Coordinates of C-alpha atoms in Angstrom, one line a residue:
X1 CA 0.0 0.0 0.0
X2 CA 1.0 3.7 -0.8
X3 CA 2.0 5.3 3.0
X4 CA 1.2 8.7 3.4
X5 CA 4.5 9.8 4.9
X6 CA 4.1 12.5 7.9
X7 CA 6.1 15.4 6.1
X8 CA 4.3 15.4 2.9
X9 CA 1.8 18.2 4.3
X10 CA 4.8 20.0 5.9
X11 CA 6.5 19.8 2.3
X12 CA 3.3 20.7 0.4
X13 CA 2.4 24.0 2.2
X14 CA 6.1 25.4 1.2
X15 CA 5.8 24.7 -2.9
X16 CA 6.2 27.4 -5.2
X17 CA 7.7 30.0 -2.6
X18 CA 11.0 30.1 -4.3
X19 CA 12.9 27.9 -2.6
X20 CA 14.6 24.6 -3.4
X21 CA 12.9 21.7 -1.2
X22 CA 15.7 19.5 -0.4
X23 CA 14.9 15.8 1.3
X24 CA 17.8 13.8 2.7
X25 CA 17.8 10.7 4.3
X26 CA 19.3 7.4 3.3
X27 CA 18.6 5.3 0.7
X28 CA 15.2 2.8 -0.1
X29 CA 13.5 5.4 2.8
X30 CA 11.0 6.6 0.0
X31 CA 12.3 10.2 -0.7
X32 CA 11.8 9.5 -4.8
X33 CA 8.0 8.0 -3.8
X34 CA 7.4 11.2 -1.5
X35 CA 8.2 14.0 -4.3
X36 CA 5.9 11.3 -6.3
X37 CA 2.9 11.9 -3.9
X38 CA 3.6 15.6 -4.1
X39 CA 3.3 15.5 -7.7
X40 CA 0.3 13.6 -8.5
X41 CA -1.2 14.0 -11.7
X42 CA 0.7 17.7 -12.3
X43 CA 1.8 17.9 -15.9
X44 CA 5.6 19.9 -16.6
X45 CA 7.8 17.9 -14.7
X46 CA 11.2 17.3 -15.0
X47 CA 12.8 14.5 -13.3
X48 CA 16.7 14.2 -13.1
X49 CA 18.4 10.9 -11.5
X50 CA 22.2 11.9 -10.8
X51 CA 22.7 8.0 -10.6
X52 CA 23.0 8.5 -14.1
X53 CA 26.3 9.5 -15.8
X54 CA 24.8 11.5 -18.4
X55 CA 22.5 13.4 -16.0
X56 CA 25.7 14.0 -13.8
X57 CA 27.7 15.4 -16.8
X58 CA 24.6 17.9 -17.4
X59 CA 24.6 19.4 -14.0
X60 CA 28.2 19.7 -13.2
X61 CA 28.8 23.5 -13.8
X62 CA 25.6 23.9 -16.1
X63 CA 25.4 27.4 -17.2
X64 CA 22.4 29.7 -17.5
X65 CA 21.7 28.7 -21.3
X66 CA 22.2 25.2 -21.2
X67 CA 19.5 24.8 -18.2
X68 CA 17.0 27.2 -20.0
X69 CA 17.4 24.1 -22.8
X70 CA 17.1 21.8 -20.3
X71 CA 14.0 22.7 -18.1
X72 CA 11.9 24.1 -21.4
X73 CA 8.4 24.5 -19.7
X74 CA 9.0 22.5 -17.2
X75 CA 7.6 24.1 -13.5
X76 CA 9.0 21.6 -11.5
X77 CA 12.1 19.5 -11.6
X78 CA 13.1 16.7 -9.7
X79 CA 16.7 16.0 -9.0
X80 CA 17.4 12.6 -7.6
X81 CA 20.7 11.8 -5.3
X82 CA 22.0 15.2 -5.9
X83 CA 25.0 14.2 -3.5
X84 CA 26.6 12.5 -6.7
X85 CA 27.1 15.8 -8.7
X86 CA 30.2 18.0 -8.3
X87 CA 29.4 21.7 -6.9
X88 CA 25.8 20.7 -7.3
X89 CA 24.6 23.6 -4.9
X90 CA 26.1 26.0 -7.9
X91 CA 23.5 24.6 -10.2
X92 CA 20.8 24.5 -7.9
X93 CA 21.4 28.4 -7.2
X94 CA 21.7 29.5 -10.5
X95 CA 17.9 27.8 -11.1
X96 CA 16.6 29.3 -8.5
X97 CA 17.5 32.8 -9.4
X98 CA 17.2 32.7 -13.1
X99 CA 13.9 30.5 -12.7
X100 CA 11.7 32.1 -10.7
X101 CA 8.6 29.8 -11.9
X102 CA 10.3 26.4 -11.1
X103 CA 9.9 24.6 -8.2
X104 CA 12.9 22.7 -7.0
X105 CA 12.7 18.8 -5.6
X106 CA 16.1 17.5 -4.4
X107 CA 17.2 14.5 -2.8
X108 CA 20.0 13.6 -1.7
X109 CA 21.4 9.8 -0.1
X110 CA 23.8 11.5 1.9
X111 CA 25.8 14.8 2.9
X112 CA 29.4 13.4 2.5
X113 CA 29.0 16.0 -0.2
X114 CA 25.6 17.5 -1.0
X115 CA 25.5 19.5 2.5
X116 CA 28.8 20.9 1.7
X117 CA 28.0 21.7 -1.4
X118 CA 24.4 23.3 -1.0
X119 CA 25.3 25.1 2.6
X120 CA 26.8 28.4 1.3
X121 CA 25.5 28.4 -2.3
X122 CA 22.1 27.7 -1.0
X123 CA 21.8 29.7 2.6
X124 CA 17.8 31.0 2.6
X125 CA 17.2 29.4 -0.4
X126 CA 15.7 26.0 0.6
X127 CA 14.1 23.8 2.9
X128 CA 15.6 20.8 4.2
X129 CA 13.6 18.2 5.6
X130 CA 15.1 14.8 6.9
X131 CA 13.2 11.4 5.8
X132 CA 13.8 8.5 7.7
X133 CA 12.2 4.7 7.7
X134 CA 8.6 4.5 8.3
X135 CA 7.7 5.7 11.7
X136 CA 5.4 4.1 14.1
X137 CA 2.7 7.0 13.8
X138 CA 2.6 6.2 10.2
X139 CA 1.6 2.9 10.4
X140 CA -0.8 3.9 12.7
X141 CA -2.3 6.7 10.7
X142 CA -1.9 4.5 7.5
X143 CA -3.0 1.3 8.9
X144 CA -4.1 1.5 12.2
X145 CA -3.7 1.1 15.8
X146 CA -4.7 -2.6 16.2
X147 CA -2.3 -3.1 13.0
X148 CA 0.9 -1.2 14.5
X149 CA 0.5 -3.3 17.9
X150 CA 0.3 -6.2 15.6
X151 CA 3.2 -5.2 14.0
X152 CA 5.3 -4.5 16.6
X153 CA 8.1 -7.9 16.8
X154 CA 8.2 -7.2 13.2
X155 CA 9.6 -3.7 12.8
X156 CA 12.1 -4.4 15.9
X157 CA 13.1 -7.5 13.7
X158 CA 12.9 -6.0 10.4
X159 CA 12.9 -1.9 10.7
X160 CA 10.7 0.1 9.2
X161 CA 12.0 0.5 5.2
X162 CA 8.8 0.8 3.1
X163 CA 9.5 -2.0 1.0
X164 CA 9.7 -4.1 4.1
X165 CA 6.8 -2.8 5.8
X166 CA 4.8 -3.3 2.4
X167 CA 5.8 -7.0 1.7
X168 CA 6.7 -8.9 5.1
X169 CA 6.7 -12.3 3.7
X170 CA 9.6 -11.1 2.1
X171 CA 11.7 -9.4 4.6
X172 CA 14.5 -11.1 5.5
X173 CA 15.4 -11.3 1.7
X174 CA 14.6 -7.2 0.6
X175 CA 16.1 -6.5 4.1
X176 CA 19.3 -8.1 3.2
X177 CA 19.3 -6.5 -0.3
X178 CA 19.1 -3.4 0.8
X179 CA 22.0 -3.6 2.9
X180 CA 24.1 -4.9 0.7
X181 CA 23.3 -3.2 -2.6
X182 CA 22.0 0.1 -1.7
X183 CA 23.1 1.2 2.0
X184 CA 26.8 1.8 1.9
X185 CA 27.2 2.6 -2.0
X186 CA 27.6 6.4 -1.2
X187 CA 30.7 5.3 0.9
X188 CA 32.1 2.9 -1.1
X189 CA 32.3 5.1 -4.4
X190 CA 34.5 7.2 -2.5
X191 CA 38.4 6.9 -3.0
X192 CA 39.3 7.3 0.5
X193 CA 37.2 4.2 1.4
X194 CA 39.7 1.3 0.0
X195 CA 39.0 -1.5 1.9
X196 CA 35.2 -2.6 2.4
X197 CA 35.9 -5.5 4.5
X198 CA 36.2 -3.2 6.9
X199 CA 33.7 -1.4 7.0
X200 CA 31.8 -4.4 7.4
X201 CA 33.9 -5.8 10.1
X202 CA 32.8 -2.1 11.9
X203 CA 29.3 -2.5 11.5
X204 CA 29.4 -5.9 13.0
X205 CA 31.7 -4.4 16.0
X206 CA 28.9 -1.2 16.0
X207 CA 26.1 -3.8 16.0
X208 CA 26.9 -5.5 18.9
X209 CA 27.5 -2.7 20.9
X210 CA 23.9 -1.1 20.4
X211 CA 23.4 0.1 23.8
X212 CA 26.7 0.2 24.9
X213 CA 29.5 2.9 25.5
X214 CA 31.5 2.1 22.8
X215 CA 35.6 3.2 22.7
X216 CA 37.1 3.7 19.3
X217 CA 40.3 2.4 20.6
X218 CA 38.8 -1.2 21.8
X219 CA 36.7 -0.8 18.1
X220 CA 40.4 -0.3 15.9
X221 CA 41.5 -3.6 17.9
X222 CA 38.6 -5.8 17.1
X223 CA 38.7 -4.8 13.4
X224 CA 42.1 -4.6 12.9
X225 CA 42.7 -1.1 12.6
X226 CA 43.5 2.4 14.0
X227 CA 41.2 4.4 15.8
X228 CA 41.4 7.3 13.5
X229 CA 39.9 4.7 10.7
X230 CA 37.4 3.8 12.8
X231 CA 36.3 7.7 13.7
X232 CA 36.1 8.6 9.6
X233 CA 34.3 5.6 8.9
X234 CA 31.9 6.0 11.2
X235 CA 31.4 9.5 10.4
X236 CA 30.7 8.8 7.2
X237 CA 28.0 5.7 8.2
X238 CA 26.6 9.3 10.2
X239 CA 26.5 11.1 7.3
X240 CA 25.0 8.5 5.0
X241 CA 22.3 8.2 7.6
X242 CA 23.1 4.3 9.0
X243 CA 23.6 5.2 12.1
X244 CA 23.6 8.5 14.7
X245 CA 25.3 8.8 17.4
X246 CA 24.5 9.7 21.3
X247 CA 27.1 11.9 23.3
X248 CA 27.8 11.5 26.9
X249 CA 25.4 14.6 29.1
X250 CA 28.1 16.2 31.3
X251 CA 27.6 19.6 32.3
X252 CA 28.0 20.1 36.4
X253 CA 28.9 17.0 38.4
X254 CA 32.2 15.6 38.7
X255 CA 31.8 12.1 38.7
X256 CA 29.9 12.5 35.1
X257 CA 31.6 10.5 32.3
X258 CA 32.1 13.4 30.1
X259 CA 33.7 11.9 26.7
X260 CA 31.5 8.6 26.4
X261 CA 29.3 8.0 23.1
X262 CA 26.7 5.5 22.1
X263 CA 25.9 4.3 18.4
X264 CA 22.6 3.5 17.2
X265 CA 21.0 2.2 13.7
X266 CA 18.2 4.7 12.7
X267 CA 16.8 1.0 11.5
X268 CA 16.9 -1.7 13.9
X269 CA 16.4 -4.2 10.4
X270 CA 19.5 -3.1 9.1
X271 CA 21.2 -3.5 12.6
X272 CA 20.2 -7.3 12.1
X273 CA 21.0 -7.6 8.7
X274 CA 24.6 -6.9 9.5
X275 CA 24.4 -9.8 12.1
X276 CA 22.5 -11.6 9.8
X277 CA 19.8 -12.6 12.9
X278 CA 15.9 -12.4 12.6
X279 CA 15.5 -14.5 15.1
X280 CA 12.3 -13.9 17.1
X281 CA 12.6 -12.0 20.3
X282 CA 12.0 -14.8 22.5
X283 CA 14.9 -16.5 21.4
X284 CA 17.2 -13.6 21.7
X285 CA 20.0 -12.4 23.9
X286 CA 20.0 -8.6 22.8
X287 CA 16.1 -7.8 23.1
X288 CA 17.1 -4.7 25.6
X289 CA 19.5 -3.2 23.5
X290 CA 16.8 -3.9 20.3
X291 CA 14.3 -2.6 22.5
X292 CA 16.7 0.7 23.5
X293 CA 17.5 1.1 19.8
X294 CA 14.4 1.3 18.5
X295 CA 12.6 3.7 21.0
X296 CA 15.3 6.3 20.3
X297 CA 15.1 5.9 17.1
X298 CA 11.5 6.4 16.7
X299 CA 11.8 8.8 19.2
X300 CA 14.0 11.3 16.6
X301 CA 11.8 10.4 14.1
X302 CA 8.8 11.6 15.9
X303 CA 10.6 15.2 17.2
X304 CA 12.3 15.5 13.6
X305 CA 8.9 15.5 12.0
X306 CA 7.1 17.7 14.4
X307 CA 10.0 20.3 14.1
X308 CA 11.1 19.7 17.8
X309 CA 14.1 20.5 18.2
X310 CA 16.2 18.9 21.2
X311 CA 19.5 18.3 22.2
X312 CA 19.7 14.6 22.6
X313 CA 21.9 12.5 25.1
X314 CA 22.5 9.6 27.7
X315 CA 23.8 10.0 30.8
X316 CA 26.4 7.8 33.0
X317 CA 28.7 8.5 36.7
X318 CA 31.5 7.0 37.3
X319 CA 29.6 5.3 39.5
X320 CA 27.5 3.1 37.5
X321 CA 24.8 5.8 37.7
X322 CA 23.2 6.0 34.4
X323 CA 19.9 7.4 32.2
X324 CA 19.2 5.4 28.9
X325 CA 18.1 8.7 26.8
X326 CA 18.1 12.6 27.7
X327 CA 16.1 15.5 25.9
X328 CA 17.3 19.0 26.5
X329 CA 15.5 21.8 25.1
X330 CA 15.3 25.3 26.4
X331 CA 17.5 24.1 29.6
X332 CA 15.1 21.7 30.7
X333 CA 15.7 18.2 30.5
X334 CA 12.8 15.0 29.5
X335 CA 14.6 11.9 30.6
X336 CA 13.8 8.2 29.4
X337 CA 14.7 5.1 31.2
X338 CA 13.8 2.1 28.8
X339 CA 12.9 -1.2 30.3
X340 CA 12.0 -4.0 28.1
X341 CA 10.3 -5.7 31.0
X342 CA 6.6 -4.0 31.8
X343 CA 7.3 -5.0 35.5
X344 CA 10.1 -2.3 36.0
X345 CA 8.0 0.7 35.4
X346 CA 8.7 1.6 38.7
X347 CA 12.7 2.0 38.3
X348 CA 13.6 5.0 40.4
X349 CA 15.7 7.6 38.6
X350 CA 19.3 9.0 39.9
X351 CA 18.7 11.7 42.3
X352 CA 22.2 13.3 41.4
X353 CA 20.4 14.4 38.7
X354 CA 17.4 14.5 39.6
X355 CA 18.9 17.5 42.0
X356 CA 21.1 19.1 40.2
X357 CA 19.6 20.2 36.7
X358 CA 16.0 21.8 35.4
X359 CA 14.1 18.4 35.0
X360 CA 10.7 18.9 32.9
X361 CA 9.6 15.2 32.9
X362 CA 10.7 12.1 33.5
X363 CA 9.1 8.2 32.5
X364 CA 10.2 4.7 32.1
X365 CA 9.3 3.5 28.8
X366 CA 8.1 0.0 28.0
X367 CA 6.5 -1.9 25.4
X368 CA 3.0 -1.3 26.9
X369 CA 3.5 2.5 27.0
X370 CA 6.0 3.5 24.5
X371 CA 3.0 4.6 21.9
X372 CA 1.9 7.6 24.3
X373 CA 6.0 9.2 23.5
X374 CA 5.6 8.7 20.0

C-alpha cells in the first residue's frame, strides 16, 4: 500500500515559494516516492536521477543557457541523489534565481557532499527536511492502531524500510538487499574508502554494541585497525544516515563521564541484517539493546517531524549511575529510562540528577507505553 508519509503536508504547504525543497535521508527510505505523492497527476515535470552518468555530466557547472534548454516549460524539476554531482549547490542556485517559476525537488542519499556543497551556495534558499524509515505513527495513521501493535516484533526485527513494511513475507530477503546493494554505495564510491571488509567488520563491532558505550580504541582492535579509521568511517555511516550517534550529558557533576558515546542504527532491520539474525525475540539475547535502539530511534523520528528541536543524550557516573536517553530543550531536561520488562516501570531515577539540573519530565518507557511518547 502507498504510506502517506508524515512530512508530505509540511513539504506541500512550502511549494512554489522560491525555494529549493531538499529531502535527505538514506537510501530505499522513499524520498523519490514522497516528491511522487507531491506531484500527483501535475503535468511539466522534469525529473533528473544523478545515478546517471549522463545526467551528472549535465549538472556539473551547467550554465544559465544550457538549463534554459534543459528545463523548457517545465515548473518543477526533480533532481534525484543530488549528493553525486560536483558543486551541485552552484547549479541548484543558479535555477533558483534565473527560474523564478520552477519549483525545485532535491534528494540527496547523503551529505558526504551534498551539505557541503548546498550550505553556502544555497543559505535561505531552501528547505531541508530529513526522511527517515517509516515511523510508528505512520503505520498507525496508514494502517491502524490494532495493526501497528500487531506489527510490533516485526519492525524491531525488520525496521521500518517501506519495501519491508509493504511486503513482510519477504523481509528477510529485501532486508538483506538493501544492505548490501543500496546502503553503503555512497561510501564505497568514494576513493578514501579502499577496503570494504572493513567497513563491514565495523558495523558488526557497532552492532553488537547497540546500547553500549562504545571506545574507538577497543573498536580499531577488534577490526584490525586504528582508531582514527574507525572515527572517519563512522562518520561517514553518520552522514549516509546508518547510524547517529548519542554523546555522553556532562555539564556540572564531577563524577559525570564526560567523553563517552553511544551508536545506534536509525533501523533496527539493518542493525540485524549486519548480524544476519531475525531470530524472534523470545529466542534472543539482545532484546534490551533492540528494544533501546528502537525507541530512540522512533523517538528522533517523531521530534524530527514535528520540528522539535532537542538536544539529545545519555547519561552515566562514574559510579554506575546511568539514564538510557536525555532531551534538552530550552535548559530543561525530558529523561527516558527504557525497560523492556513492563514490570520495571517503577525504576527509580538518579537523584544526582534529579537534583542538580532543570528536570521537565521524566518516565520509564516500556513496550506497553511507548506509543503515548511517539
Amino acid at each position: 500500500m502507498m504510506i502517506r508519509r508524515q512530512l508530505q503536508d509540511t513539504i506541500e504547504q512550502n511549494m512554489f515559494k522560491g525555494k529549493a525543497i531538499v529531502l535527505i535521508g538514506a537510501r530505499q527510505v522513499g524520498k523519490s516516492t514522497l516528491f511522487r505523492q507531491l506531484i500527483g497527476n501535475r503535468q511539466s515535470v522534469l525529473t533528473l536521477n544523478c545515478d546517471e552518468p549522463e545526467v551528472r555530466e549535465l549538472l556539473t557547472d551547467a550554465n544559465t543557457h544550457d538549463l534554459r534548454l534543459l528545463i523548457a516549460d517545465n515548473t518543477i524539476v526533480v533532481i534525484d541523489e543530488a549528493q553525486r554531482v560536483n558543486r551541485i549547490g552552484l547549479t541548484l542556485k543558479l535555477i533558483i534565481e534565473n527560474f523564478p517559476q520552477v519549483q525545485l525537488l532535491v534528494t540527496g542519499s547523503s551529505s558526504l557532499e551534498l551539505r557541503n556543497n548546498l550550505e553556502e551556495p544555497l543559505t535561505g534558499r531552501k528547505y531541508e527536511y530529513h526522511l527517515y524509515p517509516i515511523s510508528v505513527r505512520e503505520i498507525i495513521e496508514n494502517m491502524g492502531l490494532v495493526a501497528a501493535k500487531q506489527q510490533f516484533e516485526s519492525r524491531l526485527i525488520y525496521g521500518s524500510y517501506p519495501e519491508i513494511v509493504n511486503n513482510p513475507g519477504e523481509a528477510k530477503e529485501l532486508l538483506l538487499e538493501i544492505a548490501d546493494s543500496y546502503l553503503y554505495k555512497d561510501i564505497l564510491a568514494l576513493d578514501s574508502v579502499r577496503k570494504p571488509t572493513m567497513l563491514n567488520r565495523l558495523l558488526i563491532s557497532i552492532a553488537l554494541q547497540v546500547g553500549s558505550e562504545v571506545s574507538y580504541n577497543e573498536i580499531a582492535k577488534t577490526i584490525g585497525s586504528d582508531s582514527k579509521t574507525v572515527e572517519r568511517y563512522i562518520g561517514l555511516l553518520e552522514q549516509c544516515y546508518v547510524v547517529f550517534t548519542l554523546q555522553a550529558f556532562s555539564r556540572n557533576l564531577r563524577n559525570e563521564l564526560k567523553k563517552s558515546k553511544k551508536i545506534y542504527f536509525y533501523d533496527t532491520g539493518i542493525r540485524n541484517a549486519v548480524l544476519q539474525n531475525f531470530a524472534p525475540l523470545a529466542l534472543r539475547q539482545d532484546v534490551g539493546a533492540l528494544w533501546e535502539n528502537y525507541f530512540i530511534a522512533e523517538r528522533i523520528k517523531s521530534n524530527s517531524y514535528a520540528r522539535k528541536f532537542v538536544n539529545s543524550y545519555f547519561w552515566r557516573t562514574t559510579s554506575q549511575q546511568e539514564i538510557d536517553y536525555i532531551e534538552e530543550t530550552d535548559g530543561r531536561f525530558s529523561i527516558f529510562e527504557l525497560k523492556w520488562n513492563p514490570k520495571k516501570r517503577n525504576t527509580a531515577f538518579p537523584a544526582s540528577f534529579i537534583e542538580t539540573y532543570n528536570l521537565q519530565s521524566s518516565v520509564v518507557i516500556t513496550p506497553d507505553n511507548y506509543l503515548e511518547w511517539l
